[in-house]
Coordinates of C-alpha atoms and ligand atoms in Angstrom, one line a residue:
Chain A
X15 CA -6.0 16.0 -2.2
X16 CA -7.2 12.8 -3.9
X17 CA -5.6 12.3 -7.2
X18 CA -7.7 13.2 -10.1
X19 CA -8.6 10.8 -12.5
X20 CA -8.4 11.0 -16.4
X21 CA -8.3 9.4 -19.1
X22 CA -5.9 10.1 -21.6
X23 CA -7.0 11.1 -24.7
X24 CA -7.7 8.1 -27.8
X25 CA -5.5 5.7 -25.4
X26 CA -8.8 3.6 -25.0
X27 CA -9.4 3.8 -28.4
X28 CA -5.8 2.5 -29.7
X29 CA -5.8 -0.1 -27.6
X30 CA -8.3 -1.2 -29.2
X31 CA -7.1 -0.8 -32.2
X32 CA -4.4 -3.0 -32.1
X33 CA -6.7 -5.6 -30.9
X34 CA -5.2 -5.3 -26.9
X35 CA -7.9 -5.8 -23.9
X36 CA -7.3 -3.8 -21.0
X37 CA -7.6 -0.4 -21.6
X38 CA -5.8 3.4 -21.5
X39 CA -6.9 4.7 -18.5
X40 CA -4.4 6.7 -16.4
X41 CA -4.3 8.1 -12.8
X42 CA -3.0 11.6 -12.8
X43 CA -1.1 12.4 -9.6
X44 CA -1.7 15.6 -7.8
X45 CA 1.4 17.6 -9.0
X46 CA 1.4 15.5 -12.6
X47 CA 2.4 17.6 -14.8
X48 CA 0.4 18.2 -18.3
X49 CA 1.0 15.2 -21.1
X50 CA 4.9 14.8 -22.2
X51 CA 5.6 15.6 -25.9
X52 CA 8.3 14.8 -27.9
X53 CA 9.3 17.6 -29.2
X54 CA 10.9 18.5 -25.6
X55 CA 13.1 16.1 -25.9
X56 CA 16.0 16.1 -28.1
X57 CA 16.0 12.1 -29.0
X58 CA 18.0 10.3 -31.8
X59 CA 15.9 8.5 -34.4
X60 CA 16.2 5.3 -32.0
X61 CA 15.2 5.5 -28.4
X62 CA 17.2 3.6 -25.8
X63 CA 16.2 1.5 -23.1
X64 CA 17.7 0.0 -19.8
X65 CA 16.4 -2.6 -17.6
X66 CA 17.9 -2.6 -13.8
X67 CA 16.3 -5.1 -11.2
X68 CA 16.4 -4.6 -7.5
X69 CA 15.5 -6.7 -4.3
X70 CA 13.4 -8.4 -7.3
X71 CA 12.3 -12.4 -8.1
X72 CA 13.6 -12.1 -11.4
X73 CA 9.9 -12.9 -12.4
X74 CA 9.6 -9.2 -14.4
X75 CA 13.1 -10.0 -16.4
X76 CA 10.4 -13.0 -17.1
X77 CA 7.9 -11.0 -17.9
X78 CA 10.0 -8.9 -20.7
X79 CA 10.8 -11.8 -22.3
X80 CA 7.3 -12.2 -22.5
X81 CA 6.8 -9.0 -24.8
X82 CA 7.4 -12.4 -27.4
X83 CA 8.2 -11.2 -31.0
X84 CA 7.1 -7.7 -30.4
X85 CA 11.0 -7.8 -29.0
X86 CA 11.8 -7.6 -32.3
X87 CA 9.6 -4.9 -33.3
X88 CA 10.6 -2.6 -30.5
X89 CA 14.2 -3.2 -32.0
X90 CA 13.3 -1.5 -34.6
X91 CA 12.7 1.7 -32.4
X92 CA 14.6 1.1 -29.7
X93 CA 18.2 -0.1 -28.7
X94 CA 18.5 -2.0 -25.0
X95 CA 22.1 -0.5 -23.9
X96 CA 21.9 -2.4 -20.4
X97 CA 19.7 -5.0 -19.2
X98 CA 22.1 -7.5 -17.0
X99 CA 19.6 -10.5 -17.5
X100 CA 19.6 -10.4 -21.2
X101 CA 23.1 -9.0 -22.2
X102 CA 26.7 -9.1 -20.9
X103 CA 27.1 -5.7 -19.4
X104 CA 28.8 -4.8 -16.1
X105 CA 27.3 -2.1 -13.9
X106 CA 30.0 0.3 -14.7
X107 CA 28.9 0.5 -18.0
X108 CA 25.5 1.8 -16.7
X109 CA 27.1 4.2 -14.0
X110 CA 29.8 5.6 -17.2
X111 CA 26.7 6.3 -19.4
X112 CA 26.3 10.6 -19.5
X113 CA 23.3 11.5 -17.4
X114 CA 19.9 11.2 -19.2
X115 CA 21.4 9.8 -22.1
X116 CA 18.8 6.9 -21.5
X117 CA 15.1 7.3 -22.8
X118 CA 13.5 5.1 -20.6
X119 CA 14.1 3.0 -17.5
X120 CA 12.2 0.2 -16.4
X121 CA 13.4 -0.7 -12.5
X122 CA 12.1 -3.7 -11.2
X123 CA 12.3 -5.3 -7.5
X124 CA 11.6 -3.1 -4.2
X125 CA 14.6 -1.1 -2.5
X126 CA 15.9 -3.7 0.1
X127 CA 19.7 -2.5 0.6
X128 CA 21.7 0.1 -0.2
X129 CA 22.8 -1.5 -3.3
X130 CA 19.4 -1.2 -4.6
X131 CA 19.5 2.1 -3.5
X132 CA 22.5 3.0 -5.2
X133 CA 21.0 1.1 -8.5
X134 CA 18.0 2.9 -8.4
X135 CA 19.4 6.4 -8.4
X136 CA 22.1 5.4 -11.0
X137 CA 19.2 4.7 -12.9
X138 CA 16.9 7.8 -12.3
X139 CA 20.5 9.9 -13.6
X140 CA 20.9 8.1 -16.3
X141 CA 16.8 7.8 -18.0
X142 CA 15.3 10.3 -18.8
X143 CA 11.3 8.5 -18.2
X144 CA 12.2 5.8 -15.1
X145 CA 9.2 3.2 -14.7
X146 CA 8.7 1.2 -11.7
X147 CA 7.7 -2.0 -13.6
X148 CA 6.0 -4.9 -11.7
X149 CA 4.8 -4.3 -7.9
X150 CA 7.7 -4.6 -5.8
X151 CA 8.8 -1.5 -7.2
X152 CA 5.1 0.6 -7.5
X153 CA 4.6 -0.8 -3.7
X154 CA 7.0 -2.9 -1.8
X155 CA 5.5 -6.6 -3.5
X156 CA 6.1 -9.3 -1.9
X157 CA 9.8 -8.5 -0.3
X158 CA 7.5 -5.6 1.9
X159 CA 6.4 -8.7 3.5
X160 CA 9.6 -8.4 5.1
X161 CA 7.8 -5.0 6.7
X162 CA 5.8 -7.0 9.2
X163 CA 9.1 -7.9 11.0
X164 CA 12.6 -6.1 11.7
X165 CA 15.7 -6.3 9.9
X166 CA 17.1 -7.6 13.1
X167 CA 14.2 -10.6 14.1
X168 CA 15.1 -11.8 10.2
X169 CA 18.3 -12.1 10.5
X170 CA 18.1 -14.3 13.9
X171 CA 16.0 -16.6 11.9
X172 CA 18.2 -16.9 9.1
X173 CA 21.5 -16.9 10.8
X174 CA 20.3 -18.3 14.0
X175 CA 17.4 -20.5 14.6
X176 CA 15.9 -21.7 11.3
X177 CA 16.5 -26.0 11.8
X178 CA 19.3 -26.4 9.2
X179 CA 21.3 -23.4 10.2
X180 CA 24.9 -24.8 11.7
X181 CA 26.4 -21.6 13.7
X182 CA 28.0 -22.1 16.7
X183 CA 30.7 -19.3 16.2
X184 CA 27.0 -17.1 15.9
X185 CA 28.8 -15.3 12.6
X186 CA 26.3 -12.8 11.1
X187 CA 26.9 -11.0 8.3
X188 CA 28.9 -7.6 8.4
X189 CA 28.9 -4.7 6.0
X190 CA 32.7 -4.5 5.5
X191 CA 35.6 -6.7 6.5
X192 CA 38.8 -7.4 5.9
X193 CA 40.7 -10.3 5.5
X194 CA 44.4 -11.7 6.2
X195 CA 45.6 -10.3 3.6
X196 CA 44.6 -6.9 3.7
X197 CA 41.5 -6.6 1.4
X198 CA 39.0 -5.0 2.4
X199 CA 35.9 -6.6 1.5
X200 CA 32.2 -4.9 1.5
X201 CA 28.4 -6.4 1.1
X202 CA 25.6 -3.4 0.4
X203 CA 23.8 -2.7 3.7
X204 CA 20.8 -4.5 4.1
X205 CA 18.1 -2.1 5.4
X206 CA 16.0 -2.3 8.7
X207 CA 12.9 -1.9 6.0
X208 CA 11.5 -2.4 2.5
X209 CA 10.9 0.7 0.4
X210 CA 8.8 1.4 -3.3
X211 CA 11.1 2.7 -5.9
X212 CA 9.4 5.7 -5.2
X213 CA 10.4 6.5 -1.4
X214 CA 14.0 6.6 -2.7
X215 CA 13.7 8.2 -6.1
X216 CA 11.4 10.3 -8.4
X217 CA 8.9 8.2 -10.9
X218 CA 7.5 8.7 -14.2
X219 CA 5.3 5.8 -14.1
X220 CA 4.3 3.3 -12.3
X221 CA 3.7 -0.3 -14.3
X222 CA 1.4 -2.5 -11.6
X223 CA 1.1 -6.2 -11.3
X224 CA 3.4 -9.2 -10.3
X225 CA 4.9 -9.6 -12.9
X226 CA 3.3 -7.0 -15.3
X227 CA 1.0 -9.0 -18.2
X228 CA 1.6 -9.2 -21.6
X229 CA -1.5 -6.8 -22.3
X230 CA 0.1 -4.3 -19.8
X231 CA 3.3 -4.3 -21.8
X232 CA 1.6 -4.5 -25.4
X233 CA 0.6 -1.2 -23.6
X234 CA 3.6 0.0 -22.6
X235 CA 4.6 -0.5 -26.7
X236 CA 2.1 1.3 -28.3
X237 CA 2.6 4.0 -25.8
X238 CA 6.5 4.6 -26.4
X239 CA 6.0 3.5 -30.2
X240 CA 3.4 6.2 -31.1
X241 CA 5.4 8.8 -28.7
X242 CA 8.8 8.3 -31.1
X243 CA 7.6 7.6 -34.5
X244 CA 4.5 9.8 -34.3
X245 CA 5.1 12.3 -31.6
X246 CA 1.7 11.2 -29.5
X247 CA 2.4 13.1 -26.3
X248 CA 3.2 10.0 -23.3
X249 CA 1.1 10.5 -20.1
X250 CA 1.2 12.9 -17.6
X251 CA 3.9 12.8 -14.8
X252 CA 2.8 10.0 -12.0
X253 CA 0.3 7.6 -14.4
X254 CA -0.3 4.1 -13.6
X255 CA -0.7 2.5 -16.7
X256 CA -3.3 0.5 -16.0
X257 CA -7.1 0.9 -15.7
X258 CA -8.9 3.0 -13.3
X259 CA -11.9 0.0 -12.9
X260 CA -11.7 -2.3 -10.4
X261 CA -10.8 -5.8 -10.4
X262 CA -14.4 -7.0 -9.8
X263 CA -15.5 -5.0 -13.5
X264 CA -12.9 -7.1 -15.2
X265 CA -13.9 -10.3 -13.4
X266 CA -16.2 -12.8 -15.4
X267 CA -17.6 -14.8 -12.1
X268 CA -21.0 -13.9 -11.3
X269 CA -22.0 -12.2 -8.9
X270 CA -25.7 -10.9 -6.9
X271 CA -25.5 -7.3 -6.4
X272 CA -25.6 -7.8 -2.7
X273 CA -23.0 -10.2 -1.1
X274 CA -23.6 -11.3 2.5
X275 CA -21.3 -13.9 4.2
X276 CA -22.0 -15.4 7.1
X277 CA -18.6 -17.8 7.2
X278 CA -15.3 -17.1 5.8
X279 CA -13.2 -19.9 5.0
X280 CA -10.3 -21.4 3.4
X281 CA -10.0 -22.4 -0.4
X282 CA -9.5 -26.1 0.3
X283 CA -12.1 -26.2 3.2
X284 CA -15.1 -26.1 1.0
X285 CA -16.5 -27.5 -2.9
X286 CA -16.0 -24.3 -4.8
X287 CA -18.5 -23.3 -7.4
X288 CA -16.4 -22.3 -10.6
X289 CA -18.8 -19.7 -11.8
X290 CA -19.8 -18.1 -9.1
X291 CA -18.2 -14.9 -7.3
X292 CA -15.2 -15.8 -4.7
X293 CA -16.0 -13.1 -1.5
X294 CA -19.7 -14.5 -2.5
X295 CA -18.6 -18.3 -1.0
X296 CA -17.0 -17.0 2.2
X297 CA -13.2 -16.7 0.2
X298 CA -11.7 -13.4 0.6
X299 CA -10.8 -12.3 -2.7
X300 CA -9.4 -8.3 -3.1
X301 CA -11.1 -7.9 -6.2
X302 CA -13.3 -4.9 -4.6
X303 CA -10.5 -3.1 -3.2
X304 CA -8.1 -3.8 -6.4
X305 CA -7.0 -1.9 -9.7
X306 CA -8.4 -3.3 -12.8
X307 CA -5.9 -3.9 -16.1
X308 CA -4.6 -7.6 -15.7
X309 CA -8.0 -8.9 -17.5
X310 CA -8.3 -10.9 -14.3
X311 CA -6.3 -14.0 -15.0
X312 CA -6.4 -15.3 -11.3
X313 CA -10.1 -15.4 -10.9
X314 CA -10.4 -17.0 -14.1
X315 CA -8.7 -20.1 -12.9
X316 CA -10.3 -20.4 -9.8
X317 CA -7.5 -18.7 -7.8
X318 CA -8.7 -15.4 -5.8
X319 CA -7.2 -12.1 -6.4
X320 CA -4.6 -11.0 -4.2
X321 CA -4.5 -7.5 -5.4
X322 CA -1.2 -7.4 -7.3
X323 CA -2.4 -4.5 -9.2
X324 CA -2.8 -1.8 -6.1
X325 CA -5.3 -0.1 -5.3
X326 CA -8.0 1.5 -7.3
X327 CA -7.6 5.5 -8.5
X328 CA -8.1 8.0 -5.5
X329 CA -7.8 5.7 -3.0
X330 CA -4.9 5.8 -0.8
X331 CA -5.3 2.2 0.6
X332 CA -5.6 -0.7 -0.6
X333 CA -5.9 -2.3 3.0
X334 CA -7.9 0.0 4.6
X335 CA -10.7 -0.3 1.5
X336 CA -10.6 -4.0 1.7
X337 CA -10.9 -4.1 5.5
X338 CA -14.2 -1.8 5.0
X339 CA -15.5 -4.5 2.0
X340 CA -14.9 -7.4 3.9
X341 CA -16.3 -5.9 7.5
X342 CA -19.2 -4.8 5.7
X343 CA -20.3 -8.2 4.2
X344 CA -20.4 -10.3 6.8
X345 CA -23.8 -11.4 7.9
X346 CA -25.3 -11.1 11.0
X347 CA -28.2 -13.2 11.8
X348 CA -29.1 -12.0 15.2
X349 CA -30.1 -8.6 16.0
X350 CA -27.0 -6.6 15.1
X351 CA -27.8 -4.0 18.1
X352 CA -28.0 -6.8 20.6
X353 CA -23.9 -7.8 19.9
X354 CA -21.9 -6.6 22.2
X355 CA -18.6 -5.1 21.1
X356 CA -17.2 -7.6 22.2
X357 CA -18.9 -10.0 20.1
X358 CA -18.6 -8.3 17.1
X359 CA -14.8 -8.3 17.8
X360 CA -14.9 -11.8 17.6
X361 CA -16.8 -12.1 14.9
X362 CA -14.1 -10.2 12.8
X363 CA -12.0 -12.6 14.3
X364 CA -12.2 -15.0 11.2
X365 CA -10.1 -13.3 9.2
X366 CA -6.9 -14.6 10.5
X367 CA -4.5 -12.4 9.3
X368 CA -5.8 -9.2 8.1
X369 CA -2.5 -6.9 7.5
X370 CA -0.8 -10.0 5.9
X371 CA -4.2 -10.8 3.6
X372 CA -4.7 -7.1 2.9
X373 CA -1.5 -5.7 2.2
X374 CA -0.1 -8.7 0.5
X375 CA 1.4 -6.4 -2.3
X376 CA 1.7 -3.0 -1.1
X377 CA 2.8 -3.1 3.0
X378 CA 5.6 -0.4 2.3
X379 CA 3.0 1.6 0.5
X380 CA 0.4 1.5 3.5
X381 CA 0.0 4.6 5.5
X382 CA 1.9 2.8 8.4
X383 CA 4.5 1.2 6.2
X384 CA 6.1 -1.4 8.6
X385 CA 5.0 -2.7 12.0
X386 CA 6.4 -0.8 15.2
X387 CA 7.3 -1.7 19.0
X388 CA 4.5 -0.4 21.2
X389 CA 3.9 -0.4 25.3
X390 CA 2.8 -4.1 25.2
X391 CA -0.9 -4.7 26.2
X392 CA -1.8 -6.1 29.4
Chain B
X21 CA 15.0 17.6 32.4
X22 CA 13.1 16.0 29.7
X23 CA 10.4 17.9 28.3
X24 CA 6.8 16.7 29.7
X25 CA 4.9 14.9 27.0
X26 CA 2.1 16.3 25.6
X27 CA -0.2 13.7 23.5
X28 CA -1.6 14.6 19.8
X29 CA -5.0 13.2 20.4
X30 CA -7.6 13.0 17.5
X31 CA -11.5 12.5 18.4
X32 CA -13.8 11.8 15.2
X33 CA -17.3 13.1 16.4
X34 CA -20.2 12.6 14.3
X35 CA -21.9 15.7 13.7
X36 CA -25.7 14.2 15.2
X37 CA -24.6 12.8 18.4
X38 CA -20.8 12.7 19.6
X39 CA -20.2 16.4 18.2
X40 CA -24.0 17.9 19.8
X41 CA -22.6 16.3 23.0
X42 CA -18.9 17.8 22.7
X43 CA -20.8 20.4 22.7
X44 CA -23.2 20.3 25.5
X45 CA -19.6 19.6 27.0
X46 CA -18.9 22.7 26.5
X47 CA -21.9 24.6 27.4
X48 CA -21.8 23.0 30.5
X49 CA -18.3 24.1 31.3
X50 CA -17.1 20.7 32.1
X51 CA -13.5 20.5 32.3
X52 CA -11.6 18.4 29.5
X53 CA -7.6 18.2 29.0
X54 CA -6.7 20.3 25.9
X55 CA -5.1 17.9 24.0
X56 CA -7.5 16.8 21.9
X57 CA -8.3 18.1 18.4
X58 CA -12.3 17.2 17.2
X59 CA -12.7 16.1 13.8
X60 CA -16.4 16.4 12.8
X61 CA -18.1 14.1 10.3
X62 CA -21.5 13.6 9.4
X63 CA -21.8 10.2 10.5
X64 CA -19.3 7.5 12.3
X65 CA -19.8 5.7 9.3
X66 CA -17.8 8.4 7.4
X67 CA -14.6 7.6 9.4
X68 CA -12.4 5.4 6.8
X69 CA -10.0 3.1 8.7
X70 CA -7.9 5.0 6.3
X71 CA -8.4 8.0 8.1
X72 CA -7.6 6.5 11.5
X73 CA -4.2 5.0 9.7
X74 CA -3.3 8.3 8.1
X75 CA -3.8 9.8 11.6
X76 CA -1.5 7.7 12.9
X77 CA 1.3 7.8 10.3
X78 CA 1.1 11.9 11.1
X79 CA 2.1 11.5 14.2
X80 CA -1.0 11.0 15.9
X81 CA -0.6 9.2 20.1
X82 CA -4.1 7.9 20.4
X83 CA -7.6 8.2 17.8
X84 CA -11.0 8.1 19.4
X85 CA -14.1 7.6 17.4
X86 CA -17.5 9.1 18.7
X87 CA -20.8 8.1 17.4
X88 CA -24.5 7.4 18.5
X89 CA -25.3 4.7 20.3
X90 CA -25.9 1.4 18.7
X91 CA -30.2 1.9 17.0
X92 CA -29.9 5.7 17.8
X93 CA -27.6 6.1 14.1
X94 CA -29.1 9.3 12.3
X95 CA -28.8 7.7 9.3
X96 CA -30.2 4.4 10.4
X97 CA -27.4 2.1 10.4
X98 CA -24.3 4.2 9.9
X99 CA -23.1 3.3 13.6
X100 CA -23.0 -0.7 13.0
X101 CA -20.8 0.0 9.9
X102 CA -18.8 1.8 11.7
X103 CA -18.4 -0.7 14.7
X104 CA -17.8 -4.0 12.4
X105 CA -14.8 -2.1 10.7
X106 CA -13.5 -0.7 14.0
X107 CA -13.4 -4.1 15.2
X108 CA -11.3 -5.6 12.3
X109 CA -9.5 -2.3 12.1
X110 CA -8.3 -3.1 15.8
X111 CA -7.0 -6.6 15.4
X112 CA -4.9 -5.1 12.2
X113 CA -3.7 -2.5 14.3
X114 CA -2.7 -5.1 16.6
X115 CA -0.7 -6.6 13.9
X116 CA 0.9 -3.3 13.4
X117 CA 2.5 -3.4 17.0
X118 CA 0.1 -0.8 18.1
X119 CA -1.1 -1.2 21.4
X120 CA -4.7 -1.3 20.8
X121 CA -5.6 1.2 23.5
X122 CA -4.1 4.1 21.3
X123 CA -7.6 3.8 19.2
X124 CA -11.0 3.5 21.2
X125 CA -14.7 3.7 19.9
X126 CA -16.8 5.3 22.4
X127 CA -21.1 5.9 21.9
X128 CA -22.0 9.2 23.0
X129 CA -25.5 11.0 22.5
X130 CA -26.3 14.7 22.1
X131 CA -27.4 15.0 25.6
X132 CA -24.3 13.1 27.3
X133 CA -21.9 16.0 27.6
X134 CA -20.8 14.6 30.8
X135 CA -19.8 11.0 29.3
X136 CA -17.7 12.9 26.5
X137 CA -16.3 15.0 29.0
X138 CA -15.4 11.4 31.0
X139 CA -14.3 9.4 28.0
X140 CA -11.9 11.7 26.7
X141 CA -10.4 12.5 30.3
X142 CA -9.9 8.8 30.5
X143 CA -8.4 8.6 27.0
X144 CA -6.0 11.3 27.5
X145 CA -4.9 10.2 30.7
X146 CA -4.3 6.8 29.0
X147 CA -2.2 7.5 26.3
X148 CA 0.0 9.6 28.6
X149 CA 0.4 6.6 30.5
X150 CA 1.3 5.0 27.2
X151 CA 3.3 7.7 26.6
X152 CA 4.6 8.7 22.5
X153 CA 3.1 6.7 19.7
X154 CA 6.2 4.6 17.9
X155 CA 4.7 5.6 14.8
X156 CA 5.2 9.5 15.4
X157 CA 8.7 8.6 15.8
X158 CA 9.5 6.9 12.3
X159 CA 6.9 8.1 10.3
X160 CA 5.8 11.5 10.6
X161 CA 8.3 13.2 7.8
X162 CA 7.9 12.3 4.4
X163 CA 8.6 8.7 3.8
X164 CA 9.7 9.5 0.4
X165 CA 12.9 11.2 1.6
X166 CA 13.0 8.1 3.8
X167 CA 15.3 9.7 6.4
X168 CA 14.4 6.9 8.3
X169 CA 17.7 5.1 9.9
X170 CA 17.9 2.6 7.3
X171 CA 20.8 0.8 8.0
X172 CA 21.8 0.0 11.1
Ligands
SF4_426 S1 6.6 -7.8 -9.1 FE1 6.4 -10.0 -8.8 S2 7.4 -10.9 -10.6 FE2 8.1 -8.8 -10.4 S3 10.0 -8.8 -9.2 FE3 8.2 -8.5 -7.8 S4 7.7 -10.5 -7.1 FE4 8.9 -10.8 -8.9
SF4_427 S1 -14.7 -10.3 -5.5 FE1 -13.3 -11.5 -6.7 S2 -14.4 -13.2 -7.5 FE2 -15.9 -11.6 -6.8 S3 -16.3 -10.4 -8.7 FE3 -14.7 -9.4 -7.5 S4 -12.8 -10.2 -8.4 FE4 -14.4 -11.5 -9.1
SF4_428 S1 -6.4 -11.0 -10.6 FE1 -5.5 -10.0 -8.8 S2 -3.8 -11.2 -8.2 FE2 -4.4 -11.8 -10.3 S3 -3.1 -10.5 -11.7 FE3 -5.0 -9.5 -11.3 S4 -4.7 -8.1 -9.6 FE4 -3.0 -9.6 -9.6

């Protein structure tokens, strides 16, 4: 079943309110539950908050700092009991917290190794609302990369063959080992793939973009402000706070309503017109097959979107929708019934690296996840 | 001795061409391997590459999409659609360390019950050459209890 779409009630309309663009729209997951209300929740006055990162960049701890002086506001409401980036804590104050004493999570980073596995469920006992903040954890981000190889090819590269790697004993890592004196000495296991927060634990919401904008968080505020001081039920279960438009609808480029390429190319390999709609001069831009919410910034500086935001609502991949957009668009000039399949294959051709291109952000989130080891072709 | 394998095999017909000559297939008594399950959609066009990829994540060993020949679309120009995505859909495929013969496009009319009958011999036959699709092994349980071997 395709999720169902909604939009939650007066969300819009306070955003607004406080002046915010974006907007309120939710996706509700099959299975969501109805919206979350206080009341079910036996809270203290002041909510609490922790902030775990996993196989992240550290650009989302960035990107809370960016909530600027509304920090202090949220003080007001809220108390941050563990946040490694911002105050001293160790993890074992996290892990001796009772379970659900925490009111909300935000986990950022994808699940790499078991550490981050370990983190993440740590995290999911201890908060009662867990947000996967940023895209690595709503899809993999940029560590899925790491998808479109093996756990195995990476380390040979690292440990082995990259130019300035000096090795000769060929020592890798290992998981646990001990040394002359006796200790025993561990490093978390570094998995054979990249997961979402999602694959490993249970999710309240999901918090898109790389890193998450200051709009998107003003959100996030009003949202958990309104919920404990006026009791404004949050969300249902599974919502990406975000919009449910897509990327192009936030976009101010312009655009004719029928785009036709007959070339794709390279930013630097052509004079760019700074007004005028990316896919439109041959540049493949994932605005069609992307969620709306981020206001756009990319395309507003002349840098195409990369689709850090996901996919739009009810679609189940971003990829797949792009691949459709793009193989639709390109123009034939000869009669289309006279190319051979061949031909059209090579005509696809020009885009170089479709799974890379496509799936920049959300590889682990794909329906096939990670690339595999087939019969080799002939 | 190891079981024999039997292929999961998943044929999108569209319902004016490829499914009328599944049918005549039938009709005619031609002989076809069973392991094939038809999908019907109205047009090729229908066919998301999503739909190919979630067939594959399930477990699928080979997909085969059936449509009207190239000008002979019911719906005018459904079948180009279908073959300029195909085509990209392929060389992503490829990137996914799928050998590319486990997903074939095929043009079959209403009245060519013996091609159908002949293309998905062929196809069957090749993907038990090919033998189990890799992604059947690693991804056909839920991903989010990722019981995958993780480490390791
Ligand atoms: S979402 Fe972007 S900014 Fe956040 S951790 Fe991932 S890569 Fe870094
Ligand atoms: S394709 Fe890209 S540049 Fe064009 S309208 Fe959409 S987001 Fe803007
Ligand atoms: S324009 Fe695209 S790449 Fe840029 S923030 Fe928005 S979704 Fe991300």
């Amino acid at each position: 079943m395709p999720p169902v779409t909604g939009v939650y009630p007066d969300a819009a309309g306070d955003a607004m309110e406080n002046g915010m663009t974006g907007s309120g729209y939710f996706r509700i997951t099959p299975g969501g539950r109805d919206y979350i209300y206080r009341e079910e929740y036996d809270m203290a006055e002041k909510i609490t908050i922790a902030l775990k990162r996993g196989a992240s960049c550290v650009g989302c701890d960035i990107a809370v700092v960016n909530f600027n002086e509304h920090l202090f506001t949220l003080l007001t409401y809220a108390d941050i009991v563990f946040a490694p980036t911002l105050l001293d804590v160790k993890y074992e104050d996290l892990k001796n917290l009772p379970d659900g004493s925490v009111t909300i999570g935000f986990y950022h980073g994808a699940v790499r190794n078991s550490d981050n596995e370990e983190m993440a469920k740590v995290m999911r006992d201890k908060c009662r609302f867990l947000i996967a903040y940023g895209a690595c954890a709503h899809m993999g981000g940029i560590p899925g990369l790491a998808n479109a190889t093996t756990r195995k090819k990476i380390l040979e590269q690292v440990y082995k063959k990259t130019v300035s790697t000096v090795n000769p004993e060929g020592t890798m890592p290992m998981e646990t080992y001990t040394d002359e004196a006796g200790h025993d000495l561990t490093l978390p296991a570094f998995y054979d793939r990249v997961f979402a927060l999602d694959d490993v634990v249970d999710v309240d919401y999901y918090v898109p973009a790389c890193p998450p904008t200051h709009d998107i968080n003003m959100q996030i505020l009003s949202l958990v402000r309104e919920f404990v001081e006026k009791g404004k039920p949050l969300p249902p279960k599974g919502s990406v706070i975000a919009s449910v438009k897509t990327l192009c609808d936030e976009c101010g480029r312009t655009r004719s309503r029928t785009i036709s390429v007959a070339r794709f190319r390279r930013l630097q390999d052509l004079k760019l017109d700074e007004d005028k709609c990316f896919l439109e001069q041959g540049i493949v831009c994932l605005g069609p097959a992307t969620r709306a919410g981020c206001g756009a910034p990319c395309t507003a500086v002349n840098v195409p979107c990369r689709g850090c935001m996901g996919p739009t609502s009810g679609v189940m991949e971003q990829g797949a929708s792009m691949l459709s957009a793009i193989a639709s668009i390109i123009s034939i000039s000869d009669d289309e019934d006279k190319l051979s399949e061949e031909q059209i294959e090579r005509l696809m051709d020009q885009i170089i690296d479709p799974l890379g291109c496509f799936y920049r952000f959300s590889l682990p989130k794909s329906q096939l996840g990670r690339v595999v080891e087939d019969v080799k072709e002939e | 001795m190891s079981e024999p394998f039997i292929p999961k095999i998943i044929v999108f017909c569209c319902n004016w061409c490829a499914y009328a000559g599944a049918d005549l297939a039938g009709v005619s008594r031609l002989q076809i391997k069973p392991h094939f399950r038809i999908i019907r959609t109205l047009c090729s066009a229908r066919v998301d590459p999503e739909f190919i990829m979630y067939a594959f994540r399930k477990g699928a060993d080979g997909v085969m999409v059936a449509g009207c020949h190239p000008g002979d679309c019911h719906y005018i120009g459904g079948n180009y659609r279908t073959r300029r995505r195909m085509a990209l859909l392929k060389s992503m495929l490829k990137q996914f360390g799928l050998n590319t013969d486990r997903f074939r496009l095929e043009w079959v009319s209403a009245s060519e019950g013996e091609k159908f009958a002949r293309v998905v011999n062929d196809f069957i036959d090749r993907i038990v050459e090919l033998g189990p699709s890799p992604f059947g092994k690693i991804n056909n349980r839920d991903r989010r209890r990722k019981d995958e071997p993780i480490s390791g």
